[in-house]
Coordinates of C-alpha atoms in Angstrom, one line a residue:
Chain A
E1 CA 99.5 104.3 89.3
T2 CA 99.1 103.8 93.1
G3 CA 96.6 106.6 93.7
V4 CA 99.0 108.3 96.1
T5 CA 100.2 111.7 95.1
Q6 CA 103.0 113.9 96.5
S7 CA 103.9 117.6 96.0
P8 CA 106.0 119.2 95.1
T9 CA 108.0 117.0 92.8
H10 CA 111.3 118.8 93.3
L11 CA 112.3 121.3 95.9
I12 CA 115.5 123.3 96.5
K13 CA 116.2 124.8 99.9
T14 CA 119.1 126.3 101.8
R15 CA 120.6 125.1 105.1
G16 CA 118.6 126.3 108.1
Q17 CA 115.3 126.8 106.2
Q18 CA 112.1 124.9 106.9
V19 CA 110.2 122.8 104.4
T20 CA 106.7 121.2 104.2
L21 CA 106.1 118.2 101.9
R22 CA 102.6 117.0 101.1
C23 CA 101.0 113.7 100.4
S24 CA 97.5 112.6 99.4
S25 CA 96.7 109.0 100.3
Q26 CA 94.3 106.6 98.6
S27 CA 90.8 107.3 99.7
G28 CA 89.9 105.1 102.7
H29 CA 93.5 104.5 103.8
N30 CA 93.8 105.4 107.4
T31 CA 97.6 104.9 107.6
V32 CA 100.4 107.0 106.1
S33 CA 104.1 106.4 106.5
W34 CA 106.9 108.7 105.5
Y35 CA 110.4 107.5 104.4
Q36 CA 113.7 109.2 103.5
Q37 CA 115.6 107.7 100.7
A38 CA 119.2 108.8 100.1
L39 CA 120.7 108.3 96.7
G40 CA 121.6 104.7 96.1
Q41 CA 120.1 103.5 99.4
G42 CA 116.8 101.9 100.5
P43 CA 114.2 104.0 102.2
Q44 CA 114.5 104.8 105.9
F45 CA 111.3 104.9 108.0
I46 CA 110.7 108.3 109.5
F47 CA 107.3 107.9 111.1
Q48 CA 103.8 106.6 110.6
Y49 CA 100.4 108.2 111.3
Y50 CA 97.1 106.3 111.9
R51 CA 93.9 108.2 112.1
E52 CA 95.7 111.5 112.6
E53 CA 97.9 110.3 115.5
E54 CA 101.6 109.4 115.3
N55 CA 101.9 105.7 116.1
G56 CA 105.4 104.9 115.2
R57 CA 108.7 106.7 114.7
G58 CA 112.1 105.8 113.3
N59 CA 115.5 107.1 114.3
F60 CA 114.9 110.7 113.2
P61 CA 115.3 113.9 115.3
P62 CA 112.3 116.0 116.5
R63 CA 112.9 118.5 113.8
F64 CA 111.1 116.0 111.5
S65 CA 107.4 116.3 112.3
G66 CA 104.2 115.4 110.6
L67 CA 100.5 115.9 110.4
Q68 CA 97.7 113.8 109.1
F69 CA 94.3 115.2 108.2
P70 CA 90.8 113.7 108.0
N71 CA 90.7 114.1 104.2
Y72 CA 93.5 111.5 103.7
S73 CA 96.2 114.1 103.2
S74 CA 99.3 114.5 105.3
E75 CA 102.4 116.6 105.7
L76 CA 106.0 116.1 106.5
N77 CA 107.7 119.1 108.1
V78 CA 111.5 119.5 108.5
N79 CA 112.9 122.4 110.4
A80 CA 116.5 123.7 110.4
L81 CA 117.4 121.9 107.2
E82 CA 120.8 120.3 107.0
L83 CA 122.8 119.3 103.9
D84 CA 122.3 115.6 104.8
D85 CA 118.5 116.1 104.5
S86 CA 118.9 116.1 100.8
A87 CA 117.0 112.9 99.7
L88 CA 113.9 111.6 98.0
Y89 CA 111.0 111.7 100.5
L90 CA 108.4 109.0 100.0
C91 CA 105.0 108.7 101.5
A92 CA 103.1 105.4 101.6
S93 CA 99.4 104.8 102.4
S94 CA 97.8 101.6 103.6
L95 CA 94.5 100.4 104.9
L96 CA 95.6 99.2 108.3
A97 CA 98.3 100.2 110.7
G98 CA 100.9 98.1 109.0
G99 CA 99.6 94.6 109.6
P100 CA 101.7 91.6 108.5
T101 CA 100.3 91.5 105.0
D102 CA 99.1 95.1 104.7
T103 CA 100.1 96.4 101.3
Q104 CA 101.7 99.9 101.2
Y105 CA 101.1 102.1 98.2
F106 CA 103.9 104.5 97.6
G107 CA 103.7 108.0 96.0
P108 CA 106.3 109.1 93.4
G109 CA 108.3 111.0 96.0
T110 CA 109.6 114.6 96.5
R111 CA 113.2 115.2 95.7
L112 CA 114.6 117.7 98.2
T113 CA 117.9 119.3 97.7
V114 CA 119.5 121.3 100.5
L115 CA 122.3 123.7 99.5
Chain B
K1 CA 125.1 97.7 109.8
N2 CA 122.1 97.2 107.7
Q3 CA 120.2 94.1 108.7
V4 CA 119.0 93.5 105.2
E5 CA 121.7 92.8 102.6
Q6 CA 121.0 92.5 99.0
S7 CA 123.1 91.1 96.2
P8 CA 124.3 91.8 93.6
Q9 CA 124.4 95.5 93.9
S10 CA 123.8 95.8 90.2
L11 CA 123.1 93.4 87.4
I12 CA 122.9 93.6 83.6
I13 CA 121.1 90.9 81.6
L14 CA 119.9 90.5 78.0
E15 CA 116.2 90.7 77.2
G16 CA 114.5 87.3 77.5
K17 CA 117.0 85.9 80.0
N18 CA 116.2 84.9 83.6
C19 CA 117.8 86.3 86.7
T20 CA 117.8 85.8 90.5
L21 CA 118.3 88.5 93.1
Q22 CA 119.3 87.6 96.6
C23 CA 118.3 89.0 100.0
N24 CA 119.8 88.0 103.3
Y25 CA 118.6 89.3 106.6
T26 CA 119.3 89.2 110.3
V27 CA 116.2 91.0 111.4
S28 CA 114.5 89.4 114.4
P29 CA 111.8 88.8 115.2
F30 CA 110.5 88.2 111.7
S31 CA 107.0 89.2 110.6
N32 CA 107.0 89.3 106.8
L33 CA 109.3 89.9 103.8
R34 CA 108.3 92.0 100.9
W35 CA 109.9 92.7 97.5
Y36 CA 109.3 96.0 95.8
K37 CA 110.2 97.3 92.3
Q38 CA 111.2 100.9 92.1
D39 CA 111.5 102.6 88.7
T40 CA 113.9 105.6 88.5
G41 CA 112.2 108.7 90.0
R42 CA 109.2 106.7 91.2
G43 CA 108.0 105.3 94.5
P44 CA 108.4 101.5 95.1
V45 CA 105.6 99.2 94.0
S46 CA 104.8 96.0 95.9
L47 CA 105.6 92.7 94.1
T48 CA 105.2 90.1 96.8
I49 CA 104.6 89.8 100.5
M50 CA 105.5 86.6 102.4
T51 CA 104.9 85.6 106.0
F52 CA 106.8 83.1 108.0
S53 CA 104.7 80.2 106.8
E54 CA 105.1 80.9 103.1
N55 CA 108.1 79.8 101.2
T56 CA 107.1 80.9 97.7
K57 CA 104.9 83.6 96.1
S58 CA 104.5 84.4 92.5
N59 CA 103.3 87.6 90.7
G60 CA 103.4 87.0 87.0
R61 CA 107.0 86.6 85.9
Y62 CA 108.2 87.3 89.4
T63 CA 108.7 84.5 91.9
A64 CA 109.9 85.1 95.4
T65 CA 111.1 82.4 97.7
L66 CA 111.8 82.5 101.4
D67 CA 113.8 80.3 103.7
A68 CA 113.1 81.5 107.2
D69 CA 115.6 79.1 108.7
T70 CA 118.6 80.4 106.8
K71 CA 117.0 83.9 106.7
Q72 CA 117.4 84.1 102.9
S73 CA 115.0 85.2 100.2
S74 CA 115.3 85.4 96.4
L75 CA 113.4 87.0 93.6
H76 CA 113.5 85.2 90.3
I77 CA 112.5 87.1 87.2
T78 CA 111.6 84.9 84.2
A79 CA 111.9 85.9 80.5
S80 CA 113.0 89.5 81.4
Q81 CA 111.7 92.5 79.5
L82 CA 113.1 95.9 79.0
S83 CA 110.5 97.3 81.4
D84 CA 112.0 95.1 84.2
S85 CA 114.9 97.6 84.4
A86 CA 114.5 99.0 87.9
S87 CA 115.8 98.7 91.4
Y88 CA 114.4 95.8 93.4
I89 CA 114.2 96.3 97.1
C90 CA 113.8 93.6 99.8
V91 CA 112.0 94.7 102.9
V92 CA 111.9 92.7 106.1
S93 CA 109.4 93.6 108.8
A94 CA 110.0 92.8 112.5
G95 CA 106.8 94.4 113.5
I96 CA 104.2 97.0 112.5
H97 CA 106.5 100.0 112.7
D98 CA 109.7 98.2 112.1
M99 CA 110.3 97.7 108.4
R100 CA 114.0 97.4 107.4
F101 CA 114.8 98.2 103.8
G102 CA 117.7 96.8 101.8
A103 CA 119.7 99.1 99.6
G104 CA 118.3 97.3 96.5
T105 CA 119.6 95.6 93.4
R106 CA 119.8 97.8 90.3
L107 CA 118.7 95.6 87.3
T108 CA 119.3 96.7 83.7
V109 CA 117.8 94.7 80.9
K110 CA 119.4 95.3 77.5
P111 CA 118.0 94.5 74.1

């Protein structure tokens, strides 16, 4: 176990709705990254938070937003859900802001299905 | 086009056999290359991390190699076990916020 937890495990929403996914990082890890993994594909980087500030973002629209809290928990919010948002959402925590040899510890993921 | 290409897409081997998975990349600049193991329904778990100056890194029965000149990496699994059945993902980092994931190789180990 990596010590990173995510909730819920599975979630079903309809198009146009909003969703909040949660992640609890390893204690002491100041950095959390969120990824979207479509079926049969590798994860795609959404954004990264370091000490409660967003410090990096992938090619995702503004309807994907996040928060990081002082207690090492974080959220991924997605507004106006689209069918293509159906995927496994992974969070990963690390000690530093993604240094060259910084190990990321992934959670088990949240499987989101948009109908 | 994905800048990290992995091959084969899937592989079936018998328990106890060795296998080698390939990763070719065009990501530039290059910071480091990582191999992850992802069990079905789980998040990826780090196996190895290599920087530009390293050309081999081992983690138990897993050995990763890196040729930064040809931009190729391989992951060799020795004496495979049923628990090795998983997807193996190659990740190349061009910088702190720039990690490019391959689509993975799906390995099945059969008894």
